[in-house]
PDB file of C-alpha atoms in Angstrom:
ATOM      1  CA  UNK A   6     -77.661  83.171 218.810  1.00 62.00           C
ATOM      2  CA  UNK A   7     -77.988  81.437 221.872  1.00 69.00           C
ATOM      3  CA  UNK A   8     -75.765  81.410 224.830  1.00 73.00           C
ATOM      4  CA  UNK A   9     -74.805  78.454 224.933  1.00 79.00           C
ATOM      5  CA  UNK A  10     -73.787  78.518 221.189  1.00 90.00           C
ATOM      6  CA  UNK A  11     -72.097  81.719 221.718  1.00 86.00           C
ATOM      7  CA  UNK A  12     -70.081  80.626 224.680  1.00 91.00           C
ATOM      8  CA  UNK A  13     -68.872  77.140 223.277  1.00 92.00           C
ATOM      9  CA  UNK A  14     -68.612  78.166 219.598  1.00 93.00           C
ATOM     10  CA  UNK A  15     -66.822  81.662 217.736  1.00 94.00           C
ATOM     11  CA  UNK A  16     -69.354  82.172 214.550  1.00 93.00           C
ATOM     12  CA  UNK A  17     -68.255  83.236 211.539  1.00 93.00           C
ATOM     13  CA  UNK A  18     -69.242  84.023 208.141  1.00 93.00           C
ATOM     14  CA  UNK A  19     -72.545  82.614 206.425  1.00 92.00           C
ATOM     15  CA  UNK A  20     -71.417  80.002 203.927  1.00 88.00           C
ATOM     16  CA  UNK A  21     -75.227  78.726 202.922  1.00 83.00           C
ATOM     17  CA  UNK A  22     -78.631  79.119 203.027  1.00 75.00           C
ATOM     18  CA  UNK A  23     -81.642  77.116 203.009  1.00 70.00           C
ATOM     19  CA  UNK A  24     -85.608  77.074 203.346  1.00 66.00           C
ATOM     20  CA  UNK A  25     -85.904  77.969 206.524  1.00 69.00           C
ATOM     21  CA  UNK A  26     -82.338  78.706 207.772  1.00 77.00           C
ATOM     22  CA  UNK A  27     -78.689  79.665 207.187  1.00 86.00           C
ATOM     23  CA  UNK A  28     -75.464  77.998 207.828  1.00 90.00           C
ATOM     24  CA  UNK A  29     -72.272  79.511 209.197  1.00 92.00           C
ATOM     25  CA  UNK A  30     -68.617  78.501 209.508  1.00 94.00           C
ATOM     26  CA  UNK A  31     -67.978  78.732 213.351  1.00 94.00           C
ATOM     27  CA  UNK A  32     -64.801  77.379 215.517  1.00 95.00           C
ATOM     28  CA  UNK A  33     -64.822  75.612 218.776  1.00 94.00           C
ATOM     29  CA  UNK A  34     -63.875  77.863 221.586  1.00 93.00           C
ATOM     30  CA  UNK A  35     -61.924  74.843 223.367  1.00 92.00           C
ATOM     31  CA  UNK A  36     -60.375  73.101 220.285  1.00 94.00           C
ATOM     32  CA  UNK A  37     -59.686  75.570 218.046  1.00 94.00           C
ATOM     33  CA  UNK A  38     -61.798  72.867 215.084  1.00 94.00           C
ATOM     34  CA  UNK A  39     -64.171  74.407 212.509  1.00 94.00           C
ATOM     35  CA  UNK A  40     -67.194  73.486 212.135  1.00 94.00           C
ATOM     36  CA  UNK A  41     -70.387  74.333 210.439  1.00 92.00           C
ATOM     37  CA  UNK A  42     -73.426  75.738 212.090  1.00 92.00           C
ATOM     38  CA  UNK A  43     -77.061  75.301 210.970  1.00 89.00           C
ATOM     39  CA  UNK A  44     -79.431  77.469 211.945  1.00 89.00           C
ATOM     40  CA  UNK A  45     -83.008  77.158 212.013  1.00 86.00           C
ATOM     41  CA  UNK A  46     -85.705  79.996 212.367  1.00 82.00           C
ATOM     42  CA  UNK A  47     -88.488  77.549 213.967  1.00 80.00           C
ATOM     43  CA  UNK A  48     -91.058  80.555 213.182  1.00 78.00           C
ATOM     44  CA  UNK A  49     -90.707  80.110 209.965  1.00 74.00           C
ATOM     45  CA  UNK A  50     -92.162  76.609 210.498  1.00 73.00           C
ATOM     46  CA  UNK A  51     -95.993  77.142 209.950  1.00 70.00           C
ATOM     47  CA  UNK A  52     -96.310  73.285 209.249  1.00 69.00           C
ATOM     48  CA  UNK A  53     -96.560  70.868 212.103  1.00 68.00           C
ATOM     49  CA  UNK A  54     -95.305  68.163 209.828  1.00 65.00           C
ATOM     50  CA  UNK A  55     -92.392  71.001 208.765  1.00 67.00           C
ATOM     51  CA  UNK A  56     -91.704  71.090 212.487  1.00 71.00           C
ATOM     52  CA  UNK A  57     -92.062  67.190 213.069  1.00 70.00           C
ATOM     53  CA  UNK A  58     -89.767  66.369 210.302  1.00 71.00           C
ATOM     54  CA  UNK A  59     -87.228  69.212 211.886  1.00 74.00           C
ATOM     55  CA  UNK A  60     -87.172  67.098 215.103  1.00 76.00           C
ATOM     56  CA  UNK A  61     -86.477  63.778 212.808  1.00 80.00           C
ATOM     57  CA  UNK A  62     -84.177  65.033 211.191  1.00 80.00           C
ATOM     58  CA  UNK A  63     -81.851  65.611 214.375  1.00 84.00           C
ATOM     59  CA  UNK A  64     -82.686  62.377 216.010  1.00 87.00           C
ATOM     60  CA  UNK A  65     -82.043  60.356 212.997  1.00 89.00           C
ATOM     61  CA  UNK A  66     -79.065  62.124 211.577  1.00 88.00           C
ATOM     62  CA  UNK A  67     -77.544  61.293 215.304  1.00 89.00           C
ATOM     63  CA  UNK A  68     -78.915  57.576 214.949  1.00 90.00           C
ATOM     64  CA  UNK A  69     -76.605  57.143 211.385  1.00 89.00           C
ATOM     65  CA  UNK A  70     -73.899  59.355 212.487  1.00 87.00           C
ATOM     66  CA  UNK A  71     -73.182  56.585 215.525  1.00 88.00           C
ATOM     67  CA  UNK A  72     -74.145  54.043 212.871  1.00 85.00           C
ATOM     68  CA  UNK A  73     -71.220  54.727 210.685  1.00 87.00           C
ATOM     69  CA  UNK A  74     -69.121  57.628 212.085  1.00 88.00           C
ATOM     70  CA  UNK A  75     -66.812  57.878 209.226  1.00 89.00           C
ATOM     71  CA  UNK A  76     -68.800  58.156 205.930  1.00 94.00           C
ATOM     72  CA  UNK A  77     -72.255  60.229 207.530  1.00 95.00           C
ATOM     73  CA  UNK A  78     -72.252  64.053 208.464  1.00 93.00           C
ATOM     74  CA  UNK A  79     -71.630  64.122 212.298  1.00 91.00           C
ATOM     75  CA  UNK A  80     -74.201  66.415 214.726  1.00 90.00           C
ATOM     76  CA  UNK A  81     -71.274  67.795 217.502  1.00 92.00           C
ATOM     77  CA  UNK A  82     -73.970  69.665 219.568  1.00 91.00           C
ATOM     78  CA  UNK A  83     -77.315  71.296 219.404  1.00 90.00           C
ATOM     79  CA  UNK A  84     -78.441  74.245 220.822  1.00 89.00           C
ATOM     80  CA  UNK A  85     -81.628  76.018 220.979  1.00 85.00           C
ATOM     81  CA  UNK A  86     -83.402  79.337 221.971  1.00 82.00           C
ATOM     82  CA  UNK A  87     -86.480  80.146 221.757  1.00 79.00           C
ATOM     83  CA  UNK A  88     -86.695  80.869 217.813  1.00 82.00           C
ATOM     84  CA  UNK A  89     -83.961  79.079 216.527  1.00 86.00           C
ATOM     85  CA  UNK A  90     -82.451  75.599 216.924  1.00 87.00           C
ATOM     86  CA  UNK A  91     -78.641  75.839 216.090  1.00 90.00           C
ATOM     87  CA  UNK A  92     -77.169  72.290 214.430  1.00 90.00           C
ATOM     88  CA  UNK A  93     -73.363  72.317 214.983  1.00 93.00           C
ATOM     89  CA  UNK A  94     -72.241  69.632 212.055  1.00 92.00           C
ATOM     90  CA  UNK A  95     -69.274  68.769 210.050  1.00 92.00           C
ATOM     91  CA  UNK A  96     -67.332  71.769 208.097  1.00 92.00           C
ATOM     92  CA  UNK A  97     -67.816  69.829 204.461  1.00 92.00           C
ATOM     93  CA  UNK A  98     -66.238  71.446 201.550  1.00 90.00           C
ATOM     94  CA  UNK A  99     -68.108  74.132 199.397  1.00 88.00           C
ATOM     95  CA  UNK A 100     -69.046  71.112 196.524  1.00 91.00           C
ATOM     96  CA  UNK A 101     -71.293  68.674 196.424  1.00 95.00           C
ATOM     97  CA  UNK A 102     -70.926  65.210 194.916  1.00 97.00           C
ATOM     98  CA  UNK A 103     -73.931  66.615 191.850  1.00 97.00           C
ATOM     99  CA  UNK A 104     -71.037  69.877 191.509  1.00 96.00           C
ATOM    100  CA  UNK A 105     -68.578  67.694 191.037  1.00 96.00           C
ATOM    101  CA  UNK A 106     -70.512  65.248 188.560  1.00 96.00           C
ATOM    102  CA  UNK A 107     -71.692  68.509 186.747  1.00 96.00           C
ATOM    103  CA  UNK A 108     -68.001  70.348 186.717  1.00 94.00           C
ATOM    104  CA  UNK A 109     -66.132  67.501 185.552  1.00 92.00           C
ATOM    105  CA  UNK A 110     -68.608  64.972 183.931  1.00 94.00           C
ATOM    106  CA  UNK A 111     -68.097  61.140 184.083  1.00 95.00           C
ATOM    107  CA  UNK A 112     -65.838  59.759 186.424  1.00 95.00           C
ATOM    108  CA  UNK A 113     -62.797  56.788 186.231  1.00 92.00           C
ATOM    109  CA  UNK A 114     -63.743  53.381 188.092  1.00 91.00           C
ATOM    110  CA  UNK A 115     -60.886  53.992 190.768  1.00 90.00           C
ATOM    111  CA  UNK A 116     -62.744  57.971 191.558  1.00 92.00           C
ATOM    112  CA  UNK A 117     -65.850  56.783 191.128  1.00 94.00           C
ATOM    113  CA  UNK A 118     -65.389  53.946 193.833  1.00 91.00           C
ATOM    114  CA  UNK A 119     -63.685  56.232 196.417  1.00 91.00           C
ATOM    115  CA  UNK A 120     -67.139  57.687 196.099  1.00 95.00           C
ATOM    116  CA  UNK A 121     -69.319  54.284 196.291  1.00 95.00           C
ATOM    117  CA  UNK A 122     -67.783  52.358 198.261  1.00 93.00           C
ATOM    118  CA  UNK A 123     -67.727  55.053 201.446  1.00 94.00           C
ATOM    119  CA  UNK A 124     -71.589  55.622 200.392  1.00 96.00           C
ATOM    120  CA  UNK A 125     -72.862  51.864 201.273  1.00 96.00           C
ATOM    121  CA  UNK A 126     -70.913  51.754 204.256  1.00 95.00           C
ATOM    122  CA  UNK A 127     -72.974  54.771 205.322  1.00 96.00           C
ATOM    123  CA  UNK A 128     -76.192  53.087 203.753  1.00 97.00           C
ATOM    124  CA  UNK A 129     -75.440  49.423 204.771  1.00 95.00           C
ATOM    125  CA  UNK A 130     -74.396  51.162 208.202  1.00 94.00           C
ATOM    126  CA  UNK A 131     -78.110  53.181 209.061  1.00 95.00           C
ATOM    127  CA  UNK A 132     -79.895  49.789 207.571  1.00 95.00           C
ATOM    128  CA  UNK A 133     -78.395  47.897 210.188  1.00 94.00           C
ATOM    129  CA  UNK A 134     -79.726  50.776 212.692  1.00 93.00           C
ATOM    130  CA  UNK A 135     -82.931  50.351 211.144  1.00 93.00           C
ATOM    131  CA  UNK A 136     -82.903  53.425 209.637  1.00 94.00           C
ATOM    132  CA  UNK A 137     -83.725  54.032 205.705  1.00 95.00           C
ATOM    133  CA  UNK A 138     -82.271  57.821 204.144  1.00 96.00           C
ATOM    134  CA  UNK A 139     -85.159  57.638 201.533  1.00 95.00           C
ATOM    135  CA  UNK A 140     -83.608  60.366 199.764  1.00 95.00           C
ATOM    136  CA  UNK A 141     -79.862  59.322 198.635  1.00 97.00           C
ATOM    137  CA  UNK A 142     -78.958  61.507 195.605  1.00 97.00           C
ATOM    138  CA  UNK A 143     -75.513  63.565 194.818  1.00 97.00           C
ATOM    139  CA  UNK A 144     -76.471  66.443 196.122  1.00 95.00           C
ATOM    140  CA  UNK A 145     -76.627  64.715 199.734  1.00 95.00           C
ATOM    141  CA  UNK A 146     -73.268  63.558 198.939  1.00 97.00           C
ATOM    142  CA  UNK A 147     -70.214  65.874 200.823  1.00 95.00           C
ATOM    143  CA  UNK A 148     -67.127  66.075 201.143  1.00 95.00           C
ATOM    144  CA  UNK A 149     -65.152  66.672 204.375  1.00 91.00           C
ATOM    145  CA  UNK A 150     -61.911  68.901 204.543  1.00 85.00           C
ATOM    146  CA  UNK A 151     -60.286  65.590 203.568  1.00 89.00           C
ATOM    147  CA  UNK A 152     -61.738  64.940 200.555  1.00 92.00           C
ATOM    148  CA  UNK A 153     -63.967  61.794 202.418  1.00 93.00           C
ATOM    149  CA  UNK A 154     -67.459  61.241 201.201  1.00 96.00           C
ATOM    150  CA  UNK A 155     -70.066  61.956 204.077  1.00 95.00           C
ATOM    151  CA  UNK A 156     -73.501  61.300 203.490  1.00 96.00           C
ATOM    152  CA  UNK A 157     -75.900  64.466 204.574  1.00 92.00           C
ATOM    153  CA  UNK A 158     -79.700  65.174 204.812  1.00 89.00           C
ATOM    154  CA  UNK A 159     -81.677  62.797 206.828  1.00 89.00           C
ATOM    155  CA  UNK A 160     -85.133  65.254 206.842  1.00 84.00           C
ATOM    156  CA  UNK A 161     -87.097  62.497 204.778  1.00 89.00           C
ATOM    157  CA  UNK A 162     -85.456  59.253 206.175  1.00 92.00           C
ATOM    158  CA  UNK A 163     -87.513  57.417 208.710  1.00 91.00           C
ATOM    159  CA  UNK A 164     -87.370  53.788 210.928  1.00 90.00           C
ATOM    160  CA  UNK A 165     -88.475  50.784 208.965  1.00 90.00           C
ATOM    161  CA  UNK A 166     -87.808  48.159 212.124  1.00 78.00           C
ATOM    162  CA  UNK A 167     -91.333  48.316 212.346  1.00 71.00           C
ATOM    163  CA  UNK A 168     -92.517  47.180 208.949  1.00 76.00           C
ATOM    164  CA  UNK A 169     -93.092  48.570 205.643  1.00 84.00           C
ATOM    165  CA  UNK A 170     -92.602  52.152 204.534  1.00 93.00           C
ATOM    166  CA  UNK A 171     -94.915  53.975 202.551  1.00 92.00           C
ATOM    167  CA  UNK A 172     -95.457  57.731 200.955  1.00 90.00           C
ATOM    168  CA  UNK A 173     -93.426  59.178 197.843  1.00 89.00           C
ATOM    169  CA  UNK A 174     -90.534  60.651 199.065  1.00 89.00           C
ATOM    170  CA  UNK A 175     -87.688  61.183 197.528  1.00 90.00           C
ATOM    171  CA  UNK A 176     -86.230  62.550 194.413  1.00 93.00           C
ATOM    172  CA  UNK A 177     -87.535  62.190 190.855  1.00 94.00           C
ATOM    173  CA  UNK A 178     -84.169  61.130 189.061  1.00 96.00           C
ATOM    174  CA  UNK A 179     -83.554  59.075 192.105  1.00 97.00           C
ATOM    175  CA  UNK A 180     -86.422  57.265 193.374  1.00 97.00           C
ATOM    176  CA  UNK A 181     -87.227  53.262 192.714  1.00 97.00           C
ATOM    177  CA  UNK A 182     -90.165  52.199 191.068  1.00 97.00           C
ATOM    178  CA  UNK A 183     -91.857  50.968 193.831  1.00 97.00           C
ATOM    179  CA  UNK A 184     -92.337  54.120 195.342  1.00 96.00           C
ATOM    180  CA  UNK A 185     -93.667  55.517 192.456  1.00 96.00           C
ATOM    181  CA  UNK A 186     -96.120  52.897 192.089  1.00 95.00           C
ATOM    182  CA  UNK A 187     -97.298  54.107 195.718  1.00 94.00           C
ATOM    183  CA  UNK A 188     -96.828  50.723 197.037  1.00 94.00           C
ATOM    184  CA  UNK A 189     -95.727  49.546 200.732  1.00 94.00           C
ATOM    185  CA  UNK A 190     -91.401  49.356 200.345  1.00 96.00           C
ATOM    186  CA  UNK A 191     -88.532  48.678 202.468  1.00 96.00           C
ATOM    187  CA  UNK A 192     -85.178  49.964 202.855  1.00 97.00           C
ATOM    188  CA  UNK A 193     -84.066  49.267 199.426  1.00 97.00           C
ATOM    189  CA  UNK A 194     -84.886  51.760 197.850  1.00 98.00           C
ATOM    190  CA  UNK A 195     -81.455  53.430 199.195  1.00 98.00           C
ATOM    191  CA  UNK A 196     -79.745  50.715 197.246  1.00 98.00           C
ATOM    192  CA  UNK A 197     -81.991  51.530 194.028  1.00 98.00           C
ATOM    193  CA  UNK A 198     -80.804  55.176 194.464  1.00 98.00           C
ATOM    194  CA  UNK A 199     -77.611  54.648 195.305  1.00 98.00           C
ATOM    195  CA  UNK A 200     -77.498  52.589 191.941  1.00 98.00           C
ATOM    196  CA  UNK A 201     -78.713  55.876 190.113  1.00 98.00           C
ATOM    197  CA  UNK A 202     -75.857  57.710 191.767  1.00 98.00           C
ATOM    198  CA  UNK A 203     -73.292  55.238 190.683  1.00 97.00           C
ATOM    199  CA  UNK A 204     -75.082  54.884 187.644  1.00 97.00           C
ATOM    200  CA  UNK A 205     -75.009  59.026 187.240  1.00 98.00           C
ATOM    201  CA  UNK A 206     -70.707  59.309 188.574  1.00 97.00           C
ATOM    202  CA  UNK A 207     -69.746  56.475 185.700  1.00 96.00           C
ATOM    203  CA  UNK A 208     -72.028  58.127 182.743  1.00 97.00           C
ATOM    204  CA  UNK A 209     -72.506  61.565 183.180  1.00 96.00           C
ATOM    205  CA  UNK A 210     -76.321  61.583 182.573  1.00 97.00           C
ATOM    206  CA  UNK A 211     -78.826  59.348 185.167  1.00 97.00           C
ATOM    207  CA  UNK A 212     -80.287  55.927 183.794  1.00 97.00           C
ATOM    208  CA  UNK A 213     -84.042  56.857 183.812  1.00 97.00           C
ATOM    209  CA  UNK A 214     -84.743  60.324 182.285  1.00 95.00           C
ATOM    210  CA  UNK A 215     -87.498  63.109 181.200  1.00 95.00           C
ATOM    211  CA  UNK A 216     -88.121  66.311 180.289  1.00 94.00           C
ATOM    212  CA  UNK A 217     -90.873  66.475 183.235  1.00 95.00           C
ATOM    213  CA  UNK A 218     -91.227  64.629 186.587  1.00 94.00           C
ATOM    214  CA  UNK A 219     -93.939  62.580 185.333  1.00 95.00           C
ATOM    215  CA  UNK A 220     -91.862  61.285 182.291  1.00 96.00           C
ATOM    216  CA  UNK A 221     -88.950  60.418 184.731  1.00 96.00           C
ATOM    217  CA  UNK A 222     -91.282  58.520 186.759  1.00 96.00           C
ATOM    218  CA  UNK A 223     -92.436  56.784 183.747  1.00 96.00           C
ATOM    219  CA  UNK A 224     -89.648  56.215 183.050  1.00 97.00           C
ATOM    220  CA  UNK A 225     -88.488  54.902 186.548  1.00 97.00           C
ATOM    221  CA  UNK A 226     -91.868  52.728 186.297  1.00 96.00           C
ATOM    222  CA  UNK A 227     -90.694  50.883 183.094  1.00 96.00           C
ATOM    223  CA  UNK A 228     -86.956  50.670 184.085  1.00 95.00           C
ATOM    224  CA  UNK A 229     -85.731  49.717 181.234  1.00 96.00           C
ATOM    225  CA  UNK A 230     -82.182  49.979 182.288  1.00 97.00           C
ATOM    226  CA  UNK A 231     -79.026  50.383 179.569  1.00 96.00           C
ATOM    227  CA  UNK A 232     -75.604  51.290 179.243  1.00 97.00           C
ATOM    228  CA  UNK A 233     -74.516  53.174 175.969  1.00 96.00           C
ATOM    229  CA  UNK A 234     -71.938  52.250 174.177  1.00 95.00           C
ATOM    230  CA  UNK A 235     -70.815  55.884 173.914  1.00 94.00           C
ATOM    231  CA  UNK A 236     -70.570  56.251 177.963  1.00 95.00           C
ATOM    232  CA  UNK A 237     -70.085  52.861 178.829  1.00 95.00           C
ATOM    233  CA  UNK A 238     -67.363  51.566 176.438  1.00 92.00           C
ATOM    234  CA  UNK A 239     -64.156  51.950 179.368  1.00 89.00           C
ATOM    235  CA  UNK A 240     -66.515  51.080 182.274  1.00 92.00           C
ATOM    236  CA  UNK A 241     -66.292  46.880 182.837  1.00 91.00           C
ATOM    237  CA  UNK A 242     -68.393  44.486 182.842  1.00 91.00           C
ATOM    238  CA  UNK A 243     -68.633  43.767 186.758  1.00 90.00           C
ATOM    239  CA  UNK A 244     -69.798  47.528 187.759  1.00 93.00           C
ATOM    240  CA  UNK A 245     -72.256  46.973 184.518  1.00 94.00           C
ATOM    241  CA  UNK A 246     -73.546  44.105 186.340  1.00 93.00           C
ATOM    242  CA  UNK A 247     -73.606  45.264 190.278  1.00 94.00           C
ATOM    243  CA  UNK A 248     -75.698  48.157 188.778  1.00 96.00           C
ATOM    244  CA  UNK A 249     -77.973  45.629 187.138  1.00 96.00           C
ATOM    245  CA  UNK A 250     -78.272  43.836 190.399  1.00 96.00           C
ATOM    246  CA  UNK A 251     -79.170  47.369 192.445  1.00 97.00           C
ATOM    247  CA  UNK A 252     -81.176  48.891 189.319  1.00 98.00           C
ATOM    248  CA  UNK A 253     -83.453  45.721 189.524  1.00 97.00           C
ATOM    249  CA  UNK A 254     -87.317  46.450 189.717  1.00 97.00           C
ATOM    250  CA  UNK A 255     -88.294  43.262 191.587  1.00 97.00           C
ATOM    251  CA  UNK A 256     -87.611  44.006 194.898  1.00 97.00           C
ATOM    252  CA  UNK A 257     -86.698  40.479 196.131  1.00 97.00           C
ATOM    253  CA  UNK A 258     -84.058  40.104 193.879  1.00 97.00           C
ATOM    254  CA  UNK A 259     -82.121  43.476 194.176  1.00 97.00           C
ATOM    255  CA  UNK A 260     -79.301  43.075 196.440  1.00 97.00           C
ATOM    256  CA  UNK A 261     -79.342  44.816 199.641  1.00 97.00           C
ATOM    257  CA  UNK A 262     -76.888  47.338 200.892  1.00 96.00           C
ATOM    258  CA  UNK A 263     -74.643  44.434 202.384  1.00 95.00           C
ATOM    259  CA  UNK A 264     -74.779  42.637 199.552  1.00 95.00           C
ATOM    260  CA  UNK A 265     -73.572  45.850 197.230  1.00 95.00           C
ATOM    261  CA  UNK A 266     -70.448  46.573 199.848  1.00 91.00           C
ATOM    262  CA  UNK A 267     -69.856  42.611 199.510  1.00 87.00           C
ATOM    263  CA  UNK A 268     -69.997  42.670 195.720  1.00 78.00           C
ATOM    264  CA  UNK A 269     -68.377  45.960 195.199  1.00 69.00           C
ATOM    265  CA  UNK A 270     -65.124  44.755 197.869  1.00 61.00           C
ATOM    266  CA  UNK A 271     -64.390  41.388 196.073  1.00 51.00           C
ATOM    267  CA  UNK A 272     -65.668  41.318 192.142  1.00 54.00           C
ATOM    268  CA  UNK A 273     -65.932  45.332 191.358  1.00 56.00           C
ATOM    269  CA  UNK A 274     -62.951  46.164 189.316  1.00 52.00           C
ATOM    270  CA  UNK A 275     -61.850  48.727 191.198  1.00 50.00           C
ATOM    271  CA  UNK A 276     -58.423  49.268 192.305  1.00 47.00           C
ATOM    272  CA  UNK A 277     -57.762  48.664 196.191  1.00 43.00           C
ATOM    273  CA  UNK A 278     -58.574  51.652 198.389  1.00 41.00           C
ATOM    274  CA  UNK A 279     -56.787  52.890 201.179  1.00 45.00           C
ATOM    275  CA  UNK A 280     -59.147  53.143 204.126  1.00 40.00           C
ATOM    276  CA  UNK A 281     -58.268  57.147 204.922  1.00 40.00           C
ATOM    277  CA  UNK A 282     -58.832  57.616 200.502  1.00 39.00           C
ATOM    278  CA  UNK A 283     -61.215  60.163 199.181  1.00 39.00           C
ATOM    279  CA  UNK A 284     -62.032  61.620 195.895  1.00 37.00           C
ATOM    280  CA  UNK A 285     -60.578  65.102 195.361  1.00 39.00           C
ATOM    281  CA  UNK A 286     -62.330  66.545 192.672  1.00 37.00           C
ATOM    282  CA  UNK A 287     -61.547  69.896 192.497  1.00 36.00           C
TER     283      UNK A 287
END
């Protein structure tokens, strides 16, 4: 551990693991806050572009954090030695939003929601920042010690202020067709993904399926979108149709992020949400 980790920060135990690092719980040494502690063994990064998209990560994750504060996982310091770079972040509950999904299957409108609705701030919010996640799925979806969404995970997102966006990245279940295709795309595919997720919370089981990656991607392709009467039959009309609007395969006419948080505020038949309001699923 580093010093300067060491002197601002008491670590704790290890409460995850990854590719090329662990996480622990640690406590701020003035506040007396938990937090969470990444930890990255850079020698383990044999890949320039491993190391390049390391060094992203950070930056960007900073970039949406200021962008919308309240529903993206917050980087409190960095520190780093000379074979590890230490991420202090948020202390987010032990679940993620595809636990949660997987634990208790389909979710009400008003649950659901308290999941959406906190999810396109955070989109909406990085868009404006010109910054695209490129990788929004439930498993990038925490939840704080209040129960508050936080969106997580910026290692494949990337600027698009400067045009187009190109390269398949992302998440087979998740991704929108364009990208598949391999063609140039913008930063809707978030809302395309984000549609998936909703899609996914309300259901149970994701809109575009396979037993392979290259069937879901076919699938993706033809996206030939429907709602089952079986999973569908309490879920109204207007979320049927904002999903229509951000599972729509011609680009120009799926709404943007804006346009979602617009729709989903003043026609989505959800219940009002108190602005402090999180899902609790456990």
């Amino acid at each position: 551990m580093s010093k300067g980790l060491k002197r601002d920060y008491q670590i704790g135990e290890e409460i995850g693991r990854g590719r090329f690092g662990r996480v622990y719980h640690c406590v701020s040494a003035v506040s007396g806050e938990a937090f969470a502690v990444k930890s990255i063994d850079k020698r383990a990064l044999t890949d320039p572009i491993d190391r390049e998209c390391l060094e992203k990560e950070v930056k960007l994750t900073q970039i949406a954090a200021s962008a919308c504060p309240n529903h993206v996982v917050q980087v409190h310091a960095v520190h780093e030695d000379d074979d590890v770079l230490h991420i202090v972040l948020d202390l987010c509950q032990p679940s993620d939003l595809f636990d949660r999904i997987s634990l208790h299957g389909p979710f009400p409108e008003p649950e659901a929601a308290a999941v959406f609705v906190p999810l396109m701030e955070a989109i909406a919010g990085c868009h404006r920042w010109g910054v695209a996640h490129r990788d929004v799925k439930p498993d990038n979806v925490l939840f704080d010690s209040g129960g508050r969404p936080r969106l997580s995970d910026f290692g494949s997102a990337a600027f698009f202020a400067a045009g187009a966006m190109t390269g398949i990245v992302g998440t087979p279940y998740y991704v929108a067709p364009e990208v598949v295709a391999g063609r140039d795309y913008d930063e809707k595919v978030d809302v395309w993904s984000a549609g998936v997720v909703l899609y996914l919370m309300l259901a149970g089981f994701p809109p575009f399926d396979g037993d392979s990656a290259v069937e879901i991607f076919d699938s993706v392709l033809r996206a030939n979108l429907r709602f089952p009467m079986r999973a569908f039959r309490g879920v109204s009309s207007a979320a049927k149709d904002l999903m229509r609007r951000m599972l729509c395969k011609d680009v120009s006419k799926r709404f943007s992020a804006e346009q979602v948080l617009s729709k989903s505020r003043f026609s989505f038949c959800f219940p009002p949400r108190k602005s402090n309001e999180g899902f609790d699923g456990d």
